[in-house]
XYZ file of C-alpha atoms in Angstrom:
487
model
C -65.374 -38.470 46.267
C -62.565 -40.972 46.119
C -63.079 -41.375 42.349
C -62.932 -37.604 41.826
C -59.761 -37.412 43.897
C -58.128 -40.138 41.837
C -59.122 -38.357 38.610
C -57.533 -35.145 39.824
C -54.355 -36.951 40.756
C -54.247 -38.715 37.373
C -54.812 -35.430 35.542
C -52.017 -33.754 37.491
C -49.623 -36.615 36.776
C -50.570 -36.578 33.076
C -49.994 -32.819 32.899
C -46.575 -33.099 34.496
C -45.639 -36.026 32.267
C -46.689 -34.220 29.066
C -44.803 -31.082 30.085
C -41.741 -33.212 30.778
C -41.911 -34.833 27.302
C -42.380 -31.454 25.621
C -39.351 -30.112 27.475
C -37.240 -33.052 26.337
C -38.476 -32.491 22.778
C -37.521 -28.814 22.885
C -34.062 -29.658 24.231
C -33.474 -32.214 21.460
C -34.683 -29.836 18.775
C -32.497 -27.082 20.169
C -29.429 -29.289 20.121
C -30.217 -30.424 16.570
C -30.721 -26.880 15.317
C -27.519 -25.779 17.011
C -25.634 -28.496 15.189
C -27.048 -27.857 11.740
C -27.706 -24.139 11.552
C -25.556 -21.834 9.429
C -23.370 -19.535 11.486
C -21.777 -16.307 10.323
C -18.007 -16.134 10.603
C -15.369 -13.754 9.316
C -12.300 -14.878 7.352
C -9.111 -12.977 6.548
C -8.618 -12.961 2.781
C -4.854 -12.784 3.211
C -4.030 -15.562 5.689
C -7.379 -17.317 6.278
C -7.628 -16.405 9.984
C -11.147 -17.087 11.318
C -13.008 -14.835 13.752
C -16.531 -14.730 15.138
C -16.712 -10.946 14.626
C -15.305 -8.400 12.211
C -11.864 -7.003 13.009
C -10.138 -4.026 11.451
C -6.689 -5.622 11.709
C -6.062 -9.323 11.322
C -4.257 -10.725 14.410
C -2.624 -13.390 12.229
C -0.975 -11.409 9.407
C -1.426 -7.855 10.779
C -3.115 -6.655 7.581
C -5.909 -4.087 7.643
C -9.445 -4.418 6.201
C -9.023 -8.018 5.027
C -11.938 -9.661 6.867
C -14.976 -10.757 4.866
C -18.237 -12.192 6.178
C -19.232 -15.693 5.097
C -21.670 -18.399 6.044
C -19.990 -21.425 7.586
C -21.760 -24.727 8.137
C -20.955 -26.414 11.438
C -21.751 -29.797 12.886
C -22.289 -32.985 10.939
C -21.643 -31.492 7.491
C -17.904 -31.126 8.037
C -17.182 -34.516 6.540
C -14.402 -33.515 4.194
C -11.833 -33.460 6.972
C -11.667 -37.211 7.180
C -8.689 -39.055 5.785
C -8.823 -40.648 2.333
C -5.569 -42.502 2.474
C -7.333 -45.810 1.942
C -5.299 -47.762 4.504
C -4.135 -47.382 8.037
C -0.913 -45.411 8.375
C 1.873 -46.798 10.506
C 5.201 -45.160 11.430
C 8.094 -45.903 9.049
C 11.826 -45.646 9.599
C 13.621 -43.041 7.517
C 16.153 -45.628 6.356
C 13.359 -47.822 4.959
C 12.005 -45.127 2.632
C 13.334 -45.513 -0.912
C 13.391 -42.866 -3.635
C 12.883 -44.414 -7.029
C 13.540 -42.768 -10.361
C 10.000 -43.355 -11.581
C 8.702 -41.050 -8.846
C 9.486 -38.153 -11.209
C 7.694 -37.772 -14.508
C 9.172 -35.744 -17.349
C 6.678 -33.176 -18.641
C 8.246 -33.022 -22.110
C 9.247 -29.375 -21.491
C 12.794 -28.892 -20.246
C 12.128 -25.391 -18.945
C 9.209 -26.598 -16.825
C 11.206 -29.600 -15.568
C 13.981 -27.195 -14.513
C 11.559 -25.109 -12.444
C 9.980 -28.215 -10.898
C 13.397 -29.527 -9.873
C 13.822 -32.258 -12.496
C 10.287 -33.362 -13.275
C 6.809 -33.868 -11.877
C 6.506 -35.771 -8.597
C 3.717 -38.290 -8.041
C 1.461 -37.286 -5.186
C 2.369 -33.609 -5.503
C 0.026 -30.605 -5.567
C 1.241 -27.734 -7.762
C -0.308 -24.262 -7.879
C 0.110 -22.220 -11.090
C -0.779 -18.517 -10.866
C -0.620 -15.667 -13.333
C -2.420 -12.715 -14.890
C -5.447 -13.297 -17.132
C -4.445 -14.197 -20.685
C -0.810 -14.868 -19.799
C -0.964 -18.497 -21.008
C -1.554 -20.677 -17.930
C -4.146 -22.876 -19.619
C -2.038 -23.143 -22.779
C 1.009 -24.244 -20.792
C -0.882 -26.924 -18.877
C -2.648 -28.169 -22.006
C 0.744 -28.632 -23.679
C 1.948 -30.524 -20.605
C -1.151 -32.744 -20.812
C -0.401 -33.413 -24.484
C 3.184 -34.466 -23.735
C 2.222 -36.673 -20.790
C -0.616 -38.375 -22.667
C 1.733 -39.031 -25.593
C 3.987 -40.961 -23.175
C 1.097 -43.272 -22.306
C -0.019 -41.615 -19.067
C -3.676 -41.074 -18.237
C -4.484 -37.365 -17.871
C -7.719 -35.704 -16.712
C -8.245 -32.012 -17.533
C -11.038 -30.442 -15.451
C -12.228 -27.003 -16.578
C -14.680 -24.839 -14.693
C -14.327 -21.808 -16.963
C -14.444 -23.099 -20.543
C -16.617 -25.476 -22.521
C -15.353 -28.580 -24.294
C -15.462 -26.804 -27.663
C -13.363 -23.903 -26.377
C -10.719 -26.327 -25.117
C -10.839 -28.158 -28.452
C -10.163 -24.918 -30.346
C -7.049 -24.260 -28.266
C -5.946 -27.879 -28.603
C -6.120 -27.656 -32.401
C -3.537 -24.862 -32.333
C -1.156 -26.911 -30.195
C -1.084 -30.193 -32.110
C -2.334 -33.771 -32.111
C -3.841 -35.356 -28.989
C -4.485 -39.040 -28.295
C -7.170 -40.793 -26.292
C -5.233 -40.752 -23.008
C -6.375 -37.175 -22.360
C -9.893 -36.855 -20.942
C -11.767 -33.560 -20.583
C -14.366 -32.728 -17.947
C -16.297 -29.472 -17.640
C -17.561 -29.429 -14.059
C -17.515 -27.156 -11.001
C -19.119 -29.492 -8.432
C -16.415 -30.686 -6.063
C -18.221 -33.926 -5.176
C -18.641 -34.900 -8.842
C -14.978 -34.160 -9.627
C -13.809 -36.164 -6.612
C -15.947 -39.134 -7.612
C -14.647 -38.967 -11.215
C -11.018 -38.904 -10.088
C -11.521 -41.881 -7.772
C -13.266 -43.814 -10.522
C -10.848 -43.099 -13.413
C -7.633 -42.921 -11.279
C -5.558 -40.848 -13.754
C -1.833 -40.215 -13.418
C -2.153 -36.416 -13.698
C -5.086 -34.087 -12.980
C -5.368 -30.416 -14.010
C -7.922 -28.182 -12.252
C -8.658 -24.944 -14.134
C -9.328 -23.075 -11.932
C -9.540 -23.499 -8.156
C -11.700 -20.351 -7.795
C -14.532 -21.971 -9.777
C -14.834 -25.111 -7.645
C -17.987 -25.333 -5.523
C -18.850 -27.530 -2.523
C -22.577 -27.881 -1.804
C -22.046 -28.227 1.945
C -20.687 -24.652 2.076
C -23.211 -21.910 1.433
C -20.690 -19.226 0.378
C -20.109 -18.364 -3.269
C -17.384 -20.000 -5.433
C -14.030 -18.284 -5.052
C -14.616 -17.346 -1.427
C -12.164 -18.177 1.337
C -14.209 -21.156 2.550
C -14.706 -22.658 -0.903
C -11.072 -22.268 -1.972
C -9.754 -23.729 1.258
C -12.171 -26.669 1.154
C -11.445 -27.444 -2.514
C -7.682 -27.291 -1.994
C -7.962 -29.627 0.980
C -9.926 -32.166 -1.073
C -7.409 -32.123 -3.950
C -4.536 -32.395 -1.476
C -6.079 -35.549 0.006
C -6.653 -36.981 -3.465
C -3.063 -36.296 -4.522
C -1.539 -37.889 -1.425
C -4.041 -40.721 -1.075
C -4.152 -41.849 -4.722
C -0.508 -40.926 -5.483
C -1.387 -38.725 -8.458
C 0.064 -35.387 -9.549
C -2.416 -32.497 -9.417
C -2.077 -29.069 -11.039
C -4.415 -26.326 -9.865
C -4.698 -22.952 -11.618
C -5.179 -19.885 -9.421
C -6.278 -16.389 -10.315
C -4.135 -13.488 -9.096
C -5.086 -10.193 -7.485
C -4.039 -6.717 -8.605
C -0.999 -7.030 -6.315
C 0.141 -10.089 -8.292
C -0.514 -12.724 -5.611
C -2.843 -15.703 -5.856
C -6.409 -14.746 -4.948
C -7.879 -16.381 -1.867
C -6.445 -17.158 1.561
C -2.692 -17.168 2.045
C -3.018 -20.656 3.493
C -3.584 -21.863 -0.072
C 0.120 -21.409 -0.873
C 1.088 -23.130 2.371
C -1.005 -26.219 1.618
C 0.431 -26.945 -1.840
C 3.852 -28.449 -2.533
C 4.920 -26.144 -5.354
C 3.924 -22.589 -6.293
C 4.657 -21.383 -9.829
C 4.023 -17.877 -11.144
C 3.642 -17.217 -14.863
C 4.896 -13.669 -15.463
C 5.337 -11.320 -18.378
C 3.431 -8.850 -20.500
C 0.608 -10.610 -22.270
C 1.045 -8.190 -25.206
C 4.681 -9.304 -25.632
C 5.954 -12.672 -26.838
C 8.086 -13.721 -23.840
C 6.869 -15.480 -20.700
C 8.723 -16.201 -17.448
C 7.750 -19.192 -15.306
C 9.107 -18.620 -11.803
C 9.102 -21.077 -8.913
C 8.605 -19.278 -5.590
C 8.059 -22.430 -3.515
C 9.198 -25.974 -4.192
C 9.396 -28.805 -1.678
C 11.167 -31.012 -4.227
C 13.823 -28.615 -5.568
C 15.390 -25.188 -5.345
C 13.267 -22.051 -5.346
C 13.524 -18.964 -7.581
C 14.279 -21.105 -10.625
C 12.901 -19.661 -13.847
C 11.885 -21.032 -17.215
C 11.657 -18.815 -20.293
C 8.994 -19.318 -22.955
C 7.935 -17.490 -26.081
C 4.304 -17.302 -27.130
C 3.910 -18.467 -30.725
C 0.964 -19.298 -32.971
C 1.199 -22.993 -32.058
C 1.476 -22.399 -28.314
C 4.414 -21.792 -25.989
C 7.922 -22.350 -27.324
C 10.826 -22.986 -24.964
C 13.759 -20.554 -24.948
C 16.850 -22.597 -24.089
C 19.274 -19.630 -24.246
C 17.501 -16.747 -22.492
C 20.638 -14.576 -22.422
C 20.784 -14.450 -26.200
C 17.024 -13.908 -26.344
C 17.112 -10.988 -23.888
C 20.023 -9.269 -25.653
C 18.477 -9.437 -29.105
C 17.983 -5.943 -30.505
C 20.535 -4.302 -28.187
C 21.454 -0.849 -29.621
C 25.014 -0.167 -30.739
C 27.027 2.959 -29.926
C 24.294 4.244 -27.597
C 24.995 5.789 -24.210
C 23.200 4.614 -21.103
C 23.238 0.921 -22.082
C 25.163 -1.786 -20.246
C 24.897 -5.572 -19.912
C 24.789 -7.224 -16.471
C 24.605 -10.852 -15.379
C 21.854 -11.845 -12.953
C 21.401 -15.278 -11.401
C 17.880 -16.682 -11.108
C 18.039 -19.829 -9.006
C 20.967 -21.712 -10.577
C 20.758 -20.089 -14.023
C 22.967 -17.093 -14.926
C 21.280 -14.778 -17.403
C 22.625 -11.732 -19.218
C 20.252 -8.790 -19.428
C 20.521 -5.235 -20.694
C 20.030 -2.243 -18.410
C 19.093 1.064 -20.013
C 19.233 4.469 -18.345
C 18.174 7.902 -19.567
C 19.236 11.023 -17.670
C 18.107 14.437 -18.899
C 17.690 17.937 -17.489
C 14.437 18.454 -15.588
C 12.149 21.384 -16.392
C 10.422 21.181 -13.007
C 11.555 21.869 -9.473
C 11.233 18.222 -8.446
C 13.076 15.784 -10.779
C 11.277 12.683 -11.890
C 12.483 9.168 -11.113
C 10.954 6.161 -12.872
C 11.977 2.515 -13.101
C 10.689 -0.451 -15.081
C 11.790 -3.871 -13.860
C 14.254 -2.486 -11.281
C 13.657 -1.653 -7.623
C 12.637 2.005 -7.408
C 14.116 2.556 -3.944
C 17.350 0.856 -4.942
C 17.775 3.180 -7.934
C 17.229 6.245 -5.733
C 19.860 4.908 -3.346
C 22.387 4.502 -6.171
C 21.685 8.029 -7.451
C 22.361 9.363 -3.948
C 25.657 7.419 -3.823
C 26.736 8.883 -7.190
C 25.920 12.409 -6.029
C 27.740 12.050 -2.704
C 30.780 9.956 -3.674
C 31.426 11.141 -7.253
C 30.071 14.678 -7.017
C 27.622 14.308 -9.906
C 24.834 16.912 -10.052
C 21.868 14.627 -10.556
C 19.513 16.599 -8.306
C 18.145 18.646 -11.212
C 17.908 15.776 -13.704
C 15.170 13.286 -14.518
C 16.340 9.665 -14.376
C 14.689 6.682 -16.055
C 15.950 3.101 -15.648
C 14.618 0.178 -17.669
C 15.344 -3.565 -17.657
C 15.116 -4.571 -21.311
C 12.863 -7.527 -22.026
C 10.357 -6.748 -19.279
C 12.086 -8.760 -16.541
C 11.798 -7.841 -12.874
C 15.218 -8.033 -11.227
C 15.719 -7.567 -7.486
C 19.268 -8.924 -7.194
C 21.845 -6.490 -5.720
C 24.472 -7.764 -8.199
C 22.977 -5.430 -10.806
C 23.857 -2.299 -8.769
C 27.148 -1.677 -10.551
C 25.526 -1.961 -13.966
C 22.729 0.460 -13.034
C 25.247 2.999 -11.708
C 27.404 2.748 -14.852
C 24.344 3.122 -17.096
C 23.211 6.270 -15.237
C 26.659 7.889 -15.465
C 27.003 6.858 -19.112
C 23.755 8.609 -20.015
C 24.560 11.636 -17.826
C 28.000 12.160 -19.449
C 26.811 10.867 -22.856
C 29.675 8.349 -23.023
C 29.230 5.007 -24.728
C 30.054 1.824 -22.813
C 31.903 -0.902 -24.714
C 29.294 -3.284 -26.160
C 31.515 -6.276 -25.271
C 31.681 -5.357 -21.569
C 29.494 -6.580 -18.718
C 29.403 -5.310 -15.129
C 28.591 -7.289 -11.976
C 28.716 -6.086 -8.379
C 26.797 -4.774 -5.378
C 27.300 -1.111 -4.478
C 27.298 -0.010 -0.835
C 26.484 3.378 0.651
C 30.188 4.260 0.818
C 30.560 3.622 -2.892
C 32.384 0.310 -2.377
C 31.768 -2.612 -4.718
C 30.995 -5.776 -2.764
C 31.340 -9.381 -3.823
C 28.526 -11.446 -5.314
C 27.739 -15.153 -5.396
C 28.301 -17.588 -8.284
C 30.828 -15.293 -9.958
C 32.342 -18.153 -11.958
C 29.016 -19.025 -13.564
C 28.449 -15.363 -14.437
C 31.830 -14.975 -16.124
C 31.399 -18.259 -17.986
C 28.012 -17.116 -19.300
C 29.547 -13.837 -20.532
C 32.361 -15.728 -22.232
C 29.934 -18.109 -23.925
C 28.065 -15.233 -25.538
C 31.213 -13.569 -26.858
C 31.868 -10.795 -24.332
C 35.519 -9.776 -23.999
C 35.572 -7.766 -20.733
C 33.977 -8.411 -17.365
C 34.005 -5.812 -14.570
C 33.650 -7.518 -11.192
C 34.478 -6.756 -7.529
C 38.161 -7.058 -6.653
C 37.389 -9.592 -3.922
C 36.055 -12.003 -6.577
C 38.982 -11.882 -9.026
C 40.794 -14.756 -7.321
C 37.868 -17.096 -8.019
C 37.921 -16.522 -11.805
C 41.635 -16.324 -12.536
C 41.575 -19.780 -14.141
C 38.961 -18.755 -16.729
C 40.768 -17.954 -19.978
C 39.512 -16.153 -23.047
C 37.964 -13.165 -21.281
C 39.471 -10.075 -19.639
C 38.495 -9.677 -15.990
C 38.839 -6.251 -14.335
C 38.469 -5.956 -10.564
C 37.219 -2.693 -9.024
C 37.141 -1.619 -5.385
C 34.604 1.210 -5.626
C 32.158 2.666 -8.078
C 34.601 5.431 -9.038
C 37.035 2.856 -10.476
C 34.268 1.422 -12.629
C 33.224 4.852 -13.895
C 36.833 5.538 -14.978
C 36.500 2.655 -17.462
C 33.924 4.579 -19.513
């Protein structure tokens, strides 16, 4: 009896002990699965805001229907957030930091150096966006050719084209030396290992939407992949002190595809604009931590690649019609560069009850405002006329200094009166018909004088600033009516 009692006690203890071990095993497995399983999250395509459920309106950027569902890996696989600086960082006094001249590298293209603020900075991350076929890859390949010719090591990483396709484009551009290396790869880990092994001076990534990280289960080009890839290249640029160019695709709205945080992470954002069926190209800097923003560089697409246009005013005015009504030249300032452009207007009687308004390159709402000012302040009957306004050359101008030129072009076409071909007009027009002052008036008048213009119509408040400029007639006007009397 005692033996049977001991056996029962032993069996009970064994049962409890086994159940206890199984419970511990289940707890451990549950914690492990919780750490490694793929969770579903929602990202905002505009700003990158993360949410555990779908939302109609993003609480970060207040945009509607921008959330997309993606698989995010949590736990031990988030290893890319660690620092790659290579050494321990310590605080440094601002007075001890020196800026050396060799920190900037000349790209061999003056127009690109102007937009970058004087050259390429080591350790910088530059984003280049533009429409398909606009010439982003051609521009960067020419930059790689110039940098490699100066003895710098350049690595060109392509995720969209093969080596033979890049070679075909390179043959059109010119001779290349052995300092330029090509790599066709989309795996982010392989590219990172190659960069750390070769340690080039400049890296070009074409494009960021094709990069793929194996630890993230979402497809290439998604919010998670783009953000992860940009973070890796940012750490490489800062840690290894190399300059990195990344090419970004654009959406139908003209912005870089992917999360908005992509533009916040990089140091410089460049947009390559223009009609791909035309010969001109505009490189515009919309963000630059090392120089002024809104600088532009003008290029012309030729058979051998992109050719720099050092005098864009003369280029934009080529082919200007003579003795034609509705045409006037204005001076717009892009960054620090004054540029003369032609504004064309066509006003004709409308056959429909609602007149048509159409603009190309100019702000549509701004043109409607100026037409309303002309009707109210000058008594012009434009309510039954169609009005078309065009910025010659395909530029997109948003500067208010072109208001006076647009108003004069509309009245010139309406009254069929020709504006003097040697006259330019600069000024902002208010709702009362007054002509307000504009910035950098001296540079505008000097640019008009350099290209042979004899008369410059400017606001009266700005005449004192240009009285020392000789060789050009300056006429100050107080309101739009005074300018129209000059026709």
